XYZ file of C-alpha atoms in Angstrom:
504
model
C -14.763 176.138 230.929
C -15.016 179.176 228.631
C -12.278 180.192 226.260
C -11.786 182.442 223.252
C -9.648 182.248 220.161
C -9.155 184.806 217.445
C -10.858 184.866 214.079
C -14.453 183.734 213.150
C -17.695 184.388 211.031
C -21.198 185.914 211.190
C -24.608 186.155 212.867
C -26.670 189.218 213.853
C -29.805 191.030 215.008
C -32.794 190.757 212.782
C -34.380 194.207 212.717
C -38.094 194.028 212.062
C -38.677 194.547 208.344
C -42.075 195.027 206.717
C -43.482 191.746 205.411
C -41.432 189.446 203.201
C -41.240 189.686 199.455
C -42.081 193.334 198.672
C -44.809 192.162 196.321
C -47.469 194.667 195.290
C -47.867 198.258 196.344
C -50.953 197.327 198.357
C -48.428 195.415 200.456
C -46.138 198.414 200.411
C -48.812 200.618 201.969
C -49.394 198.069 204.730
C -45.683 197.671 205.226
C -45.381 201.351 205.940
C -47.294 200.718 209.153
C -45.016 197.895 210.376
C -43.039 198.460 213.553
C -39.295 198.957 213.156
C -36.884 198.531 216.062
C -34.992 201.714 216.890
C -31.168 201.712 216.728
C -29.647 200.284 219.862
C -32.642 198.133 220.736
C -31.685 194.614 221.694
C -32.444 192.238 218.842
C -33.836 188.779 219.565
C -33.896 185.909 217.095
C -35.699 182.696 218.000
C -34.972 179.586 215.975
C -37.161 176.536 215.486
C -34.463 174.566 213.652
C -31.327 172.928 215.090
C -28.039 174.891 215.009
C -26.139 176.382 213.356
C -27.895 179.743 213.769
C -26.648 182.801 211.924
C -27.767 186.426 211.995
C -26.184 189.730 211.024
C -26.145 193.346 212.105
C -24.092 195.546 214.453
C -23.325 192.576 216.739
C -24.048 189.676 214.380
C -22.653 186.237 215.106
C -23.012 182.535 214.319
C -23.804 179.883 216.908
C -23.303 176.139 216.671
C -23.390 173.412 219.316
C -22.339 169.784 219.690
C -22.631 167.336 222.586
C -19.873 164.876 223.529
C -19.609 161.893 225.886
C -16.844 162.148 228.486
C -15.567 160.222 231.502
C -18.295 161.629 233.786
C -21.304 161.739 231.448
C -21.893 164.290 228.706
C -21.019 167.894 227.979
C -22.357 170.387 225.481
C -19.933 172.599 223.574
C -21.355 175.914 222.357
C -19.407 177.685 219.603
C -19.867 181.380 218.885
C -18.155 183.057 215.964
C -17.915 186.837 215.564
C -17.143 187.398 211.858
C -15.014 190.149 210.348
C -18.209 191.741 208.956
C -19.386 192.329 212.531
C -15.980 193.301 213.884
C -15.757 196.120 211.312
C -18.969 197.646 212.747
C -18.067 197.546 216.433
C -17.325 200.626 218.519
C -13.649 201.025 219.482
C -11.792 202.411 222.469
C -8.860 204.814 222.277
C -6.528 201.863 221.607
C -8.598 200.601 218.700
C -9.978 197.581 220.592
C -13.589 196.443 220.556
C -15.153 194.713 223.571
C -18.049 192.297 223.592
C -19.767 190.462 226.416
C -20.924 186.948 225.581
C -23.506 185.364 227.875
C -24.646 181.794 227.223
C -27.440 180.132 229.212
C -28.654 176.542 229.077
C -32.015 175.532 230.553
C -32.757 171.827 230.714
C -35.880 170.063 231.884
C -34.275 169.297 235.216
C -32.121 171.358 237.516
C -31.284 175.063 237.633
C -30.222 176.937 234.495
C -26.499 176.974 233.720
C -24.918 180.236 232.634
C -21.489 181.430 231.536
C -20.310 184.967 230.732
C -17.041 186.145 229.259
C -15.621 189.261 227.672
C -14.166 189.179 224.177
C -11.523 191.713 223.172
C -11.176 192.170 219.423
C -8.494 194.037 217.538
C -7.588 194.758 213.897
C -5.901 191.352 213.619
C -9.309 189.690 213.924
C -10.360 191.049 210.520
C -7.156 190.066 208.732
C -8.571 186.719 207.547
C -11.865 184.862 207.257
C -11.924 183.315 210.714
C -12.850 186.305 212.898
C -12.964 185.483 216.606
C -14.368 182.245 218.029
C -15.423 181.480 221.595
C -16.347 178.131 223.120
C -18.434 177.460 226.249
C -18.905 174.010 227.819
C -21.766 172.817 230.006
C -22.392 169.427 231.652
C -25.640 168.003 230.272
C -27.892 164.981 230.369
C -29.329 163.445 227.187
C -32.442 165.182 225.952
C -33.640 168.609 224.878
C -32.619 171.936 226.423
C -33.191 175.617 225.636
C -30.008 177.434 224.599
C -29.728 181.239 224.718
C -26.701 183.260 223.620
C -26.478 187.032 223.974
C -23.727 189.227 222.551
C -23.379 192.861 223.654
C -21.145 195.632 222.340
C -19.853 197.096 225.609
C -18.646 200.315 223.979
C -21.746 201.234 222.012
C -23.618 204.302 223.207
C -26.894 205.717 221.983
C -28.665 209.004 222.559
C -32.162 209.607 223.843
C -34.484 211.859 221.968
C -34.811 215.390 223.350
C -31.078 215.678 223.875
C -30.694 213.586 227.039
C -28.108 210.811 227.162
C -27.951 207.317 228.475
C -25.735 204.365 227.754
C -27.470 201.584 225.927
C -25.563 198.780 224.294
C -26.136 197.239 220.896
C -26.962 193.596 221.459
C -28.227 190.461 219.802
C -29.799 187.431 221.426
C -30.387 184.064 219.802
C -32.461 181.318 221.317
C -33.549 177.832 220.344
C -33.546 174.176 221.345
C -30.611 171.781 221.265
C -30.658 168.077 221.992
C -27.953 165.842 223.426
C -28.234 162.362 221.848
C -29.021 159.362 224.006
C -26.891 156.235 224.311
C -27.555 153.326 221.976
C -27.027 149.920 223.511
C -24.721 151.326 226.160
C -22.545 153.122 223.599
C -22.419 156.782 222.579
C -21.450 158.790 219.531
C -21.043 162.553 219.766
C -22.544 165.132 217.476
C -20.372 166.235 214.566
C -18.134 169.241 215.199
C -16.979 171.132 212.103
C -13.549 172.748 212.341
C -11.185 174.955 210.364
C -8.868 172.568 208.472
C -5.828 174.869 208.685
C -6.566 177.674 211.180
C -4.614 180.886 210.779
C -4.334 181.296 214.559
C -3.509 178.524 217.029
C -6.692 177.274 218.748
C -5.307 177.535 222.308
C -5.842 175.471 225.444
C -9.539 176.305 225.714
C -10.137 174.339 222.519
C -8.400 171.128 223.577
C -10.515 167.982 223.754
C -9.248 164.387 224.089
C -5.686 165.640 223.727
C -6.210 167.545 220.457
C -6.776 171.245 219.809
C -9.390 172.050 217.178
C -10.678 175.432 216.072
C -14.481 175.261 215.546
C -16.117 176.482 212.336
C -19.679 177.346 213.506
C -20.813 178.403 210.023
C -19.964 174.925 208.699
C -18.784 176.676 205.548
C -15.953 175.450 203.323
C -14.713 176.219 199.829
C -13.203 179.595 198.914
C -11.280 180.254 202.144
C -11.178 176.653 203.352
C -10.856 174.236 200.391
C -10.839 171.195 202.677
C -13.771 170.192 204.869
C -12.762 168.977 208.352
C -14.814 167.580 211.238
C -14.453 165.625 214.483
C -16.518 163.044 216.388
C -15.975 161.037 219.580
C -17.305 157.561 220.440
C -17.630 155.952 223.875
C -18.074 152.223 224.446
C -18.869 150.207 227.543
C -16.461 150.263 230.461
C -13.727 147.630 229.983
C -14.573 147.085 226.294
C -11.260 147.441 224.429
C -12.352 146.348 220.961
C -11.122 148.332 217.950
C -13.416 150.878 216.318
C -14.394 150.858 212.640
C -15.503 154.123 211.057
C -17.229 154.911 207.771
C -18.179 158.317 206.400
C -20.376 159.165 203.435
C -21.040 162.623 201.973
C -24.074 163.250 199.768
C -25.145 166.360 197.872
C -28.468 168.171 197.987
C -30.027 165.559 195.683
C -28.970 162.685 197.938
C -26.222 161.445 195.615
C -23.083 160.082 197.259
C -20.041 162.090 196.218
C -17.425 160.899 198.726
C -16.949 157.866 200.984
C -14.215 156.611 203.297
C -13.601 153.848 205.844
C -10.938 153.459 208.516
C -10.161 151.604 211.740
C -8.791 153.060 214.961
C -7.165 151.315 217.918
C -9.251 149.696 220.610
C -10.358 151.437 223.771
C -13.447 152.693 225.493
C -13.024 156.130 223.870
C -12.162 156.710 220.228
C -12.069 159.798 218.031
C -12.371 160.257 214.292
C -11.424 163.339 212.248
C -12.829 162.992 208.714
C -11.765 165.478 206.054
C -12.333 165.847 202.314
C -10.930 168.067 199.581
C -13.914 170.117 198.358
C -12.041 172.179 195.765
C -14.033 170.567 192.923
C -17.408 170.532 194.674
C -20.040 173.050 193.516
C -21.645 175.535 195.874
C -24.531 174.125 197.863
C -25.496 172.066 200.878
C -24.131 168.636 201.770
C -24.924 165.940 204.323
C -22.256 163.889 206.073
C -23.184 160.551 207.627
C -20.749 158.957 210.070
C -21.034 155.366 211.315
C -19.002 153.911 214.181
C -18.943 150.310 215.419
C -16.776 147.919 217.401
C -16.025 144.452 216.093
C -19.057 142.200 216.513
C -21.606 144.971 217.080
C -25.049 144.215 215.706
C -25.599 147.792 214.464
C -23.386 150.874 214.142
C -23.830 154.215 215.878
C -24.925 156.812 213.325
C -24.744 160.622 213.194
C -25.701 162.940 210.355
C -24.821 166.612 209.969
C -25.160 169.292 207.304
C -22.455 171.624 205.980
C -22.060 173.758 202.880
C -19.570 174.827 200.246
C -19.362 178.375 198.881
C -17.107 180.028 196.327
C -18.297 183.635 196.145
C -16.456 186.202 198.316
C -19.816 187.630 199.452
C -20.824 184.232 200.831
C -17.902 184.554 203.227
C -17.693 188.297 203.764
C -21.152 189.892 203.458
C -23.000 190.668 206.684
C -25.921 188.267 207.113
C -28.393 191.085 207.780
C -27.364 192.958 204.648
C -27.894 189.803 202.603
C -31.293 189.210 204.247
C -32.345 192.778 203.425
C -31.612 192.249 199.726
C -33.271 188.836 199.580
C -36.389 190.422 201.108
C -36.987 192.070 197.712
C -36.380 188.958 195.635
C -38.093 185.923 197.168
C -41.633 185.051 198.192
C -42.311 185.077 201.938
C -42.100 181.299 202.403
C -38.914 181.114 200.313
C -37.408 183.972 202.300
C -38.011 182.106 205.558
C -36.394 178.960 204.155
C -33.478 181.023 202.876
C -32.872 182.544 206.323
C -32.394 179.110 207.924
C -30.224 177.762 205.080
C -26.466 177.353 205.293
C -24.326 179.965 203.492
C -23.401 177.693 200.586
C -27.069 176.812 200.084
C -27.909 180.511 199.983
C -25.206 181.057 197.374
C -26.687 178.280 195.256
C -30.186 179.797 195.430
C -29.028 183.297 194.498
C -26.723 182.068 191.726
C -29.663 180.304 190.080
C -31.949 183.304 190.679
C -29.652 185.739 188.902
C -28.643 183.240 186.201
C -32.265 183.160 185.024
C -32.350 186.967 184.823
C -28.981 187.563 183.155
C -29.679 189.468 179.895
C -26.225 188.557 178.508
C -25.415 185.052 179.774
C -22.362 184.808 177.533
C -20.525 187.586 179.400
C -18.870 187.732 182.814
C -21.131 190.543 184.048
C -24.741 190.041 185.086
C -26.387 193.353 184.322
C -29.601 192.457 186.138
C -27.774 191.768 189.408
C -25.655 194.892 189.036
C -28.737 196.990 188.310
C -30.502 195.667 191.417
C -27.513 196.516 193.599
C -27.343 200.012 192.110
C -31.008 200.636 192.870
C -30.621 199.407 196.446
C -27.586 201.619 196.990
C -29.416 204.652 195.555
C -32.499 204.023 197.706
C -30.377 203.813 200.842
C -28.525 207.025 200.001
C -31.649 208.931 199.112
C -34.269 207.887 201.677
C -32.530 206.530 204.767
C -33.689 208.422 207.868
C -32.427 208.197 211.443
C -34.871 206.370 213.649
C -36.846 205.075 210.652
C -34.470 202.710 208.937
C -32.850 202.022 205.606
C -34.127 203.896 202.589
C -34.622 200.637 200.719
C -37.555 199.898 203.051
C -39.216 203.285 202.656
C -42.197 203.441 200.306
C -40.248 205.458 197.748
C -37.278 203.125 198.078
C -39.428 200.048 197.465
C -41.009 201.499 194.331
C -37.624 202.672 193.040
C -36.062 199.227 193.534
C -38.977 197.568 191.717
C -39.193 199.907 188.726
C -36.140 202.161 188.691
C -36.269 205.941 188.104
C -39.688 207.310 187.076
C -40.330 208.723 183.634
C -41.734 211.858 185.264
C -41.935 213.289 188.791
C -44.418 215.933 189.898
C -43.217 217.395 193.172
C -44.846 220.000 195.379
C -43.024 220.792 198.611
C -45.140 223.856 199.503
C -48.437 223.354 197.651
C -50.566 226.462 197.105
C -53.193 227.759 194.727
C -53.855 225.258 191.926
C -50.948 223.042 193.022
C -52.435 221.616 196.213
C -52.902 217.924 196.925
C -56.641 218.494 196.630
C -56.279 219.569 192.994
C -53.872 216.715 192.275
C -56.362 214.174 193.604
C -59.094 215.646 191.420
C -56.798 215.410 188.395
C -55.925 211.775 189.148
C -59.586 210.800 189.551
C -60.414 212.455 186.216
C -57.517 210.941 184.250
C -57.653 207.461 185.767
C -61.453 207.276 186.006
C -61.215 205.700 189.463
C -61.658 206.827 193.061
C -58.583 207.466 195.179
C -60.210 206.942 198.572
C -60.512 209.341 201.474
C -57.103 211.074 201.360
C -58.217 214.654 201.716
C -57.528 217.033 204.551
C -59.839 219.972 205.123
C -58.300 223.404 205.337
C -58.162 226.863 203.848
C -56.862 226.770 200.329
C -57.219 222.991 200.058
C -54.977 220.162 201.225
C -51.488 221.653 201.477
C -49.496 218.573 202.478
C -46.304 218.100 200.409
C -46.627 215.353 197.805
C -44.904 213.687 194.872
C -46.374 211.838 191.923
C -44.186 209.315 190.097
C -45.233 208.307 186.593
C -43.846 205.416 184.544
C -44.742 205.308 180.864
C -43.813 203.286 177.818
C -41.534 200.294 178.303
C -41.878 199.833 182.048
C -39.148 197.608 183.586
C -40.221 194.200 184.893
C -39.523 193.935 188.656
C -36.663 191.631 189.647
C -38.901 189.350 191.694
C -41.027 188.377 188.682
C -40.207 184.900 187.397
C -38.636 185.120 183.909
C -40.923 183.908 181.159
C -44.119 184.779 183.006
C -46.347 187.761 182.261
C -46.571 189.984 185.368
C -49.956 191.281 186.373
C -50.507 194.693 184.838
C -47.747 194.265 182.263
C -50.089 195.511 179.515
C -50.327 198.908 181.194
C -48.602 201.715 179.349
C -48.550 203.844 182.483
C -48.031 203.406 186.218
C -48.642 206.109 188.805
C -47.615 206.355 192.469
C -48.752 209.156 194.789
C -46.621 209.806 197.891
C -47.747 212.190 200.638
C -45.629 213.779 203.379
C -48.169 213.278 206.144
C -46.294 215.103 208.920
C -44.270 217.592 206.915
C -40.999 215.956 208.042
C -39.764 214.805 204.646
C -40.925 211.188 204.975
C -43.304 210.309 202.159
C -45.924 207.565 202.438
C -47.454 205.796 199.452
C -51.151 206.684 199.441
C -52.326 205.728 195.959
C -51.089 203.628 193.033
C -52.365 202.301 189.725
C -50.129 199.240 189.941
């Protein structure tokens, strides 16, 4: 039975970005050829890890899922959270309301696919706190693996065709991956762990009632700054007629496997029992944590066991920044394999990684400001202002934007918008080959008066800045150079410059 409740957090379309890492300019030239999805194209993110899944963008959302035993078998609860970062980007009607369509489909190994669709109406009140809007969908399931697909569409978005014609085309994001309902152990069952808001701003509502209690799901599994107490819920089911009391134990360990919190309790007897563990995390550092829950009835040979990950974060950006915007920045900082790991990490784990990354690069560690981080953000902002083009993408992913983010403003720029006479690209290539004593490849265009394509040459001389992605304490390749040169050519005469030659 579907239901919605106000206030939630983020997950969004992953627009195709050129390669991960932004490492050398040879990569930059290849990246210029990568396909980029046009605005309004439906994004699709496929996950090969268990939920939660989180993506950002115009219709970003977070998805989590948990299976529970009930009186008839099992059901799967799917939680979708639309964060304030997404809600701020949505198109609005004349009353200021945004409308989304959520479609969730479950395909098991047996039987026909199950599907549920509902419309979410979001208003200004949904951005007033950290919760955003949360929706829950329930499906009957059998133990085992199933393919889960969730699609979110902005019903009021409208895009324009090229050549002036119009058609309605909605912004959308689809996430897909496998979930697994746990099997019974010795005739007994223990649900997955559901993470919930400890003190929700808005009442959960009837759609969120299970076993007589209303709980507001927290699909991001994030606690700390805006939720200083971690809260969760699990349900156990014993054999029919077995009324023995239930004993529960919970243990929380940090990323190094060290136990930092433990608790035991006993609940009254009965076939069904529920447990709602919670811990004050106000003194816990940012990072990822694992909670292990054990449930047993008196005399059982072995307990039922479930483990689940959650995270703690203390930076406002961990809670508020759009996931796609964060992924775009990280693309310039981490190696490809580290970037992929980062994308599937929980928010608090991402905060921990970035905090350590920028701590190593802080030129004045004794002060509150981190000039390296601030400088990176300034370069990204400048690149987006200067080189963003409609239909192409953010300026930070243009060739000029990438070079600017790596090295900052050039020492000298030679720019020819309408080359003629001795200022043509042909003459510039001859000059480069003479000064650098190296070939530049086949870049020439035949024509009267030489190659007259617009071009720019960026030169860096003297104390050239070390790129942010270089590990502190190492000597970057080419660091002994006293000069770097980058040649950009406007191939089509439309103002979009492609990197065609570099001495990096």
